[in-house]
Short mmCIF file of C-alpha atoms in Angstrom, two decimals:
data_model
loop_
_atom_site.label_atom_id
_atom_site.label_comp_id
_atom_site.label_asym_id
_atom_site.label_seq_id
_atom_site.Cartn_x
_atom_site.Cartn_y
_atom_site.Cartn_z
CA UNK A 1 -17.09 6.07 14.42
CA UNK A 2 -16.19 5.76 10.53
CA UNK A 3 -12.61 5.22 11.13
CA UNK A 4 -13.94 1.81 13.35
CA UNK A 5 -12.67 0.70 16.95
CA UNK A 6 -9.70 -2.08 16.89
CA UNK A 7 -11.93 -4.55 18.00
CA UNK A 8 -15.58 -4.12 15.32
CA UNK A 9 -15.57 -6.49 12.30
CA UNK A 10 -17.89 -4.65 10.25
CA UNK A 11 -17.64 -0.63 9.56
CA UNK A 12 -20.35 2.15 8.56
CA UNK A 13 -20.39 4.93 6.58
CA UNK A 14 -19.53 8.62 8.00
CA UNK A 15 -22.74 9.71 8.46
CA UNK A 16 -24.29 6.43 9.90
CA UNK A 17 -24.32 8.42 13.63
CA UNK A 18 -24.41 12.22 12.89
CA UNK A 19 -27.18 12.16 15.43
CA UNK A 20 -25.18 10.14 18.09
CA UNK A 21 -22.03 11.69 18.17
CA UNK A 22 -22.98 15.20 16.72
CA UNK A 23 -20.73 14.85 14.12
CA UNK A 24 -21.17 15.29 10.40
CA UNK A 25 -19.57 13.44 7.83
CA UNK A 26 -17.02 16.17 6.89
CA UNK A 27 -16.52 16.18 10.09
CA UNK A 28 -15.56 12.91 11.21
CA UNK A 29 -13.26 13.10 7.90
CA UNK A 30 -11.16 15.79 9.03
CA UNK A 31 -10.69 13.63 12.13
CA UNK A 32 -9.84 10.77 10.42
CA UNK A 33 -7.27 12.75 8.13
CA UNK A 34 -5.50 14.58 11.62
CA UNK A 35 -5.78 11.58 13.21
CA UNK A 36 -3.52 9.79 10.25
CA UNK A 37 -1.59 13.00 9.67
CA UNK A 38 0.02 12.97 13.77
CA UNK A 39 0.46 9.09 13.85
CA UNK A 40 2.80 9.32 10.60
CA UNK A 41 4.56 12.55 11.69
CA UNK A 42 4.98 11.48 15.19
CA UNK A 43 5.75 7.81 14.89
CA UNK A 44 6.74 7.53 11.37
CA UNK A 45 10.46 7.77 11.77
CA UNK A 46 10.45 5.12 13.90
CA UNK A 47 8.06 2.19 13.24
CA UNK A 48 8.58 2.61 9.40
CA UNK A 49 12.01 2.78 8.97
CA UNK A 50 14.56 0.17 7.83
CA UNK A 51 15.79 -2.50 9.55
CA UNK A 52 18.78 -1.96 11.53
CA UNK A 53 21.85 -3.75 11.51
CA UNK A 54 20.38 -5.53 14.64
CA UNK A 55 16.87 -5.89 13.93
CA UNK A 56 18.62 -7.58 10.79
CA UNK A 57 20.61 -10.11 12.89
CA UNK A 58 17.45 -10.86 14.98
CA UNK A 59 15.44 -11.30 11.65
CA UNK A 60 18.56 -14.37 10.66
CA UNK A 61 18.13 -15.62 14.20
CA UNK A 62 14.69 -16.42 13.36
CA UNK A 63 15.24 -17.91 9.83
CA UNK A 64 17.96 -19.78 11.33
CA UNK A 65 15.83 -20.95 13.75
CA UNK A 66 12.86 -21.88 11.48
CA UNK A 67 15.54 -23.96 9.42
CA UNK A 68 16.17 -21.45 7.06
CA UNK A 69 19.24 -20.00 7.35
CA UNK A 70 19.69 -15.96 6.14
CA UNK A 71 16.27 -15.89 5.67
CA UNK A 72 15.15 -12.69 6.79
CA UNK A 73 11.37 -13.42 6.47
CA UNK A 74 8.46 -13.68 3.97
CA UNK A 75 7.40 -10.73 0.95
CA UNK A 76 3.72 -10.76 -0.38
CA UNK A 77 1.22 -8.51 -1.34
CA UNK A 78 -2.04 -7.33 0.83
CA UNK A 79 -4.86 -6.26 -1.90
CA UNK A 80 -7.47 -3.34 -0.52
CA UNK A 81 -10.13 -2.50 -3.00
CA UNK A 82 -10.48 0.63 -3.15
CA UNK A 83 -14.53 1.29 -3.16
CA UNK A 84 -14.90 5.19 -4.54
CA UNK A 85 -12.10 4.79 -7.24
CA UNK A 86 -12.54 7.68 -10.09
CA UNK A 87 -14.07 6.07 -12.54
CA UNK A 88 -10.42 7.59 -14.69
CA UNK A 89 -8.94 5.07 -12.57
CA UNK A 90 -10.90 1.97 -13.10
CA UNK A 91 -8.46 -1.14 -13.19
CA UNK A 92 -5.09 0.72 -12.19
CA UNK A 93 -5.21 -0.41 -8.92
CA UNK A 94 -7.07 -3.63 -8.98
CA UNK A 95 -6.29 -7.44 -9.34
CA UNK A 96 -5.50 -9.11 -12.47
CA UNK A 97 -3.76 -9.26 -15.57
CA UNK A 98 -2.07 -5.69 -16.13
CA UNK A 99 -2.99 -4.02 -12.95
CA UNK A 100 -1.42 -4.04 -9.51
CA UNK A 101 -0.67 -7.70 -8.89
CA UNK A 102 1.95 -9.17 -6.84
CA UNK A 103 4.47 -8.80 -9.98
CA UNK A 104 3.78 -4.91 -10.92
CA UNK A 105 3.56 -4.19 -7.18
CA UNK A 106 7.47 -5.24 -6.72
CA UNK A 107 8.30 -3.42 -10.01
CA UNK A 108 7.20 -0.06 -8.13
CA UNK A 109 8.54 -1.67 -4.48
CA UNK A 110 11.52 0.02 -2.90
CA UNK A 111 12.70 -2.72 -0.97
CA UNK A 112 15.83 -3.63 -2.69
CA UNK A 113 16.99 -0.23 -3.72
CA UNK A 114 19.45 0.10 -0.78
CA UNK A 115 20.72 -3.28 -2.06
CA UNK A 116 21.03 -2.17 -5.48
CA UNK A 117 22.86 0.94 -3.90
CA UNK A 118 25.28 -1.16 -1.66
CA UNK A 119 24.02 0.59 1.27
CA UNK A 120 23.47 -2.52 2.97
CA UNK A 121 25.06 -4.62 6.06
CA UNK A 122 27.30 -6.87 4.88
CA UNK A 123 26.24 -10.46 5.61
CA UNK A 124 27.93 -14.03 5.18
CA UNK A 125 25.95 -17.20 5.74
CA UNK A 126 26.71 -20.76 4.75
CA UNK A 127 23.80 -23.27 3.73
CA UNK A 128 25.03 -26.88 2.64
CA UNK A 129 28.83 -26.14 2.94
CA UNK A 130 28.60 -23.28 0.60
CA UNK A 131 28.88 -19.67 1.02
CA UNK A 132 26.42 -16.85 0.22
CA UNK A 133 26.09 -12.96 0.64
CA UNK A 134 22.92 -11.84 0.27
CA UNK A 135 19.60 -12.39 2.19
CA UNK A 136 16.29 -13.92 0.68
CA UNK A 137 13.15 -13.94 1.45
CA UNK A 138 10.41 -17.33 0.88
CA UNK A 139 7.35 -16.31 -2.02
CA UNK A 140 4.79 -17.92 -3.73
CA UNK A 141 5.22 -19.28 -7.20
CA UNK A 142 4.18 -15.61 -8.96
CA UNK A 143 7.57 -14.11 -7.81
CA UNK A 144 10.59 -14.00 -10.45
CA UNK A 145 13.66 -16.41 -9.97
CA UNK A 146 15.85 -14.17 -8.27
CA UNK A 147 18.72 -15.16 -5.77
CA UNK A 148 16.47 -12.77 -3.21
CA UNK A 149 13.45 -15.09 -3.40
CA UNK A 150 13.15 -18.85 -3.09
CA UNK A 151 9.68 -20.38 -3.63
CA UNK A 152 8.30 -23.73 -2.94
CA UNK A 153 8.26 -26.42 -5.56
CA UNK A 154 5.79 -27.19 -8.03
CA UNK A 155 4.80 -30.92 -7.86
CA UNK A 156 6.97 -31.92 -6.12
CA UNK A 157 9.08 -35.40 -6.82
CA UNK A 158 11.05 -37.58 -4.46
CA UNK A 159 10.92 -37.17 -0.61
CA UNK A 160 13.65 -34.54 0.17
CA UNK A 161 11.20 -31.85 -2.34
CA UNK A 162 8.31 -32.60 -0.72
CA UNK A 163 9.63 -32.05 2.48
CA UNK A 164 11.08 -28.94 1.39
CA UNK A 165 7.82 -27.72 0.05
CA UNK A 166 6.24 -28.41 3.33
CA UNK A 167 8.79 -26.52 5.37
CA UNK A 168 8.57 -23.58 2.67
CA UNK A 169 5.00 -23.20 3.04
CA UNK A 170 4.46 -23.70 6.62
CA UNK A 171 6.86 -20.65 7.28
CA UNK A 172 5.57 -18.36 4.57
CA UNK A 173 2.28 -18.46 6.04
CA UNK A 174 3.73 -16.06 9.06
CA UNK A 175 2.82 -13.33 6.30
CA UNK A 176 -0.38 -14.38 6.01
CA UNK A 177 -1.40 -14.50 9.40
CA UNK A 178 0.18 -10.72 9.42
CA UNK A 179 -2.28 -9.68 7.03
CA UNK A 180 -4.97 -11.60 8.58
CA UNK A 181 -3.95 -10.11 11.91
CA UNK A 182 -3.46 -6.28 10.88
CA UNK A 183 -7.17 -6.20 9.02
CA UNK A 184 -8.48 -8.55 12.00
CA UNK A 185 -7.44 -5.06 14.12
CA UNK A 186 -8.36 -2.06 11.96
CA UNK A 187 -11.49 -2.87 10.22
CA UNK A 188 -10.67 0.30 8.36
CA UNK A 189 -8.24 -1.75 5.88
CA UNK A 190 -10.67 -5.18 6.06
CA UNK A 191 -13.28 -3.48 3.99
CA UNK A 192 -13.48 -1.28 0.71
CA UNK A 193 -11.66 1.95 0.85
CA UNK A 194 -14.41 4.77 0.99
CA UNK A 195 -12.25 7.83 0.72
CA UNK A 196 -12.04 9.37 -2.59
CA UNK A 197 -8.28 10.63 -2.44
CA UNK A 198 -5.60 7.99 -2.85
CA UNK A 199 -3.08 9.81 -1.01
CA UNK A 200 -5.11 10.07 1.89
CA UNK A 201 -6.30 6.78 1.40
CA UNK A 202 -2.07 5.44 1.15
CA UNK A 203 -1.86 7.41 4.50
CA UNK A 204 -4.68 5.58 6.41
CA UNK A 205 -2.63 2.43 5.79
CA UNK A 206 0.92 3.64 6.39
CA UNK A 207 -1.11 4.63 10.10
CA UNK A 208 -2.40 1.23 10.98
CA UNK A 209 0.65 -0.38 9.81
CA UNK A 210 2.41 2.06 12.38
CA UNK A 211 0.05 1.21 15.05
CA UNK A 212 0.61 -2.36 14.48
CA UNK A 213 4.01 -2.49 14.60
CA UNK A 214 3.92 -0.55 18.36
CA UNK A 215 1.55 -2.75 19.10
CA UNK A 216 4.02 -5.87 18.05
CA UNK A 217 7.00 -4.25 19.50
CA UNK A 218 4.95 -3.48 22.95
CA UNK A 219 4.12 -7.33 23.16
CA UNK A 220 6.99 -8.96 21.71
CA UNK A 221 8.75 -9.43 25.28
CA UNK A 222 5.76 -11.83 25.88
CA UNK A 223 6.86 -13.77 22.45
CA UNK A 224 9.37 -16.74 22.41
CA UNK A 225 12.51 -14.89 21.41
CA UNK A 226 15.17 -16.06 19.10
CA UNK A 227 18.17 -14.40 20.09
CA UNK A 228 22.03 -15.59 19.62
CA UNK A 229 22.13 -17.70 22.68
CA UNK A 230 18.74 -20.01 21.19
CA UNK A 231 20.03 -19.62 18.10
CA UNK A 232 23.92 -21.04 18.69
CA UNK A 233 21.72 -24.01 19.99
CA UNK A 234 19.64 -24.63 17.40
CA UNK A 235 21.77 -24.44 14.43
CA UNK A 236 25.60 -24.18 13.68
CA UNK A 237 26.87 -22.22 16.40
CA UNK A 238 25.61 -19.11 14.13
CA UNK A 239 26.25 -19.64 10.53
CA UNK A 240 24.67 -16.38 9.57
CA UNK A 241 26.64 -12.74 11.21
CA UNK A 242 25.44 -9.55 10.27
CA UNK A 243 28.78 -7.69 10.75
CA UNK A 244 27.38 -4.63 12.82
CA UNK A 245 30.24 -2.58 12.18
CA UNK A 246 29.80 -2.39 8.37
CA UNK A 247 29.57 0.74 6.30
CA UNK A 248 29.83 1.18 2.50
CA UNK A 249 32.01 3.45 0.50
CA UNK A 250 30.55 1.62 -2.65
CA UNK A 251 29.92 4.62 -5.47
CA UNK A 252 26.03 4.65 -6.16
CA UNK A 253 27.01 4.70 -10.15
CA UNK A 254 25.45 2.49 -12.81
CA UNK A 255 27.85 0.41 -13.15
CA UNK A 256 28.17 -0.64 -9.87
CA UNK A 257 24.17 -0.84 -9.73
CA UNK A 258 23.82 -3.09 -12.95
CA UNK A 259 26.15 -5.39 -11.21
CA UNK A 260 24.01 -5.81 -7.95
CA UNK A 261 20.91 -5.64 -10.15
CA UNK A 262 22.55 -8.61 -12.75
CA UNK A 263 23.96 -10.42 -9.29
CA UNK A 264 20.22 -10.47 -8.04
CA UNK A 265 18.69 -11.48 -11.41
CA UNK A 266 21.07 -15.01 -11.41
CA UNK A 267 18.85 -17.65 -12.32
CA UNK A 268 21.79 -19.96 -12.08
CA UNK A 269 22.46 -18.63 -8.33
CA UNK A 270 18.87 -18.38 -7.38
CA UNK A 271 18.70 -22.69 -8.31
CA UNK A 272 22.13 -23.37 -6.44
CA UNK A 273 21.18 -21.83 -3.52
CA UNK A 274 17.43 -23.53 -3.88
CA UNK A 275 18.85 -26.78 -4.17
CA UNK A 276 21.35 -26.11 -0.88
CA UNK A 277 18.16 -25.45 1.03
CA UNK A 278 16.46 -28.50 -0.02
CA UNK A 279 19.40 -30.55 1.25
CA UNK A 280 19.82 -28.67 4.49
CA UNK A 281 16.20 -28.98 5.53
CA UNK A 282 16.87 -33.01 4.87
CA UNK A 283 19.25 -32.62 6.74
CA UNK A 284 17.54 -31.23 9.71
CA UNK A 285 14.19 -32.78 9.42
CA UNK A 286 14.61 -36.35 6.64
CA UNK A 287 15.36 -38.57 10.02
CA UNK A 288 11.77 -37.31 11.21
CA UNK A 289 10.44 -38.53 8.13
CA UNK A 290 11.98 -41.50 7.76
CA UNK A 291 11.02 -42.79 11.04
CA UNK A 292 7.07 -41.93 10.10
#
């Protein structure tokens, strides 16, 4: 079928087996759309909604674990060409200088609105002795120098920023491998996009990104798990709380959100906390290195 079984590689065109399945191309379109339109409506609520206050904690438990403490994962961008663009359209939504790259993408992103709007768990976390309030996640070198992102270093000099870099890398690939892994199961989003509408095209994705997080949450008891108890021994007896009981009263004004926005923006914050990180993973991995 057009829409393509979890397990093919390759995918054909809607009309490749009118004769086999008695089923046109307009057809197996409308199923494809219905098929989208009950997997959102039914399961959308759920498997595409924000992190709870513990799915947050379990999220630190893991960056604590990985040696990177209130790190709640890694942010990059998936590109899907999109085949049967209108020809209107031609370079909005494809890589490169002025489109949709990583950069423009995050401009449009949502993900740190409820941070701008303080409607956020509070947190409290301590890396090298020092304090800090608000989670990060590792990038590559495209992303700005925010306190929210912390990317590897560039040429890296003297032993403590190479080993850094390694550490920084080796964990970002997890998002990778996610990308690799969702368009490994839908071979719908591993090849060009062949419907015409964007909108239904944005809806085939928000579908399979449903269906692989049920599929992630359905084998995740199989996973290693990183809850409090692993966690309290592997770091410092849990350095990083999310307080579960938190709720804002914070006024969504502009003042209020220039502050968060200006808080997230500090360049001079972003490097201090870098720098922390660089000396705690010595910390926890230079004796490894020094006896290679």
């Amino acid at each position: 079928m057009w829409f393509g079984h979890m397990k093919r590689q390759d995918i054909s065109a809607a009309d490749a087996v009118d004769e086999y399945l008695r089923l046109g191309e307009t057809t197996t379109r409308l199923c494809v759309e219905n098929f989208v339109e009950g997997i959102i409506y039914l399961f959308g609520d759920e498997y595409l909604r924000r992190p709870t206050p513990a799915d947050l904690q379990r999220l630190l438990d893991v960056g604590e674990y990985r040696r990177f403490p209130r790190m709640i994962g890694s942010i990059d961008c998936m590109h899907w060409e999109w085949k049967n663009c209108s020809t209107a359209w031609k370079g909005q939504y494809s890589r490169g200088s002025g489109t949709l790259n990583d950069i423009n993408v995050l401009d449009r992103s949502h993900v740190f609105d409820d941070i701008i709007k303080g409607h956020t768990p509070e947190v409290t976390y301590y890396v090298n002795g020092r304090e800090y309030h608000m989670t990060y996640y590792l990038t590559d070198g495209i992303y700005p120098k925010w306190v929210t992102f912390i990317q590897s270093t560039q040429l890296p000099q003297g032993s403590k920023a190479v080993l850094f870099a390694q550490r920084q890398e080796a964990v970002r690939k997890d998002v990778e491998r996610a990308f690799g892994v969702l368009q490994a199961r839908f071979a719908i989003v591993k090849n060009p996009a062949l419907f015409w509408d964007k909108v239904k095209t944005g809806k085939i994705m928000r579908a399979c990104i449903i269906l692989h997080n049920m599929i992630v949450e359905d084998e995740r008891d199989g996973y290693t798990q990183y809850g409090p108890s692993k966690f309290q021994q592997a770091e410092d007896n849990g350095s990083s709380h999310v307080d579960l009981d938190f709720s804002t009263d914070m006024p969504t004004n502009i003042a209020n959100m220039m502050g968060v926005r200006i808080r997230i923006r500090d360049r001079q914050m972003h490097q201090q906390l870098k720098d922390d990180l660089v000396e705690h993973v010595w910390f926890k991995f230079g004796h490894d290195e020094d006896n290679n």
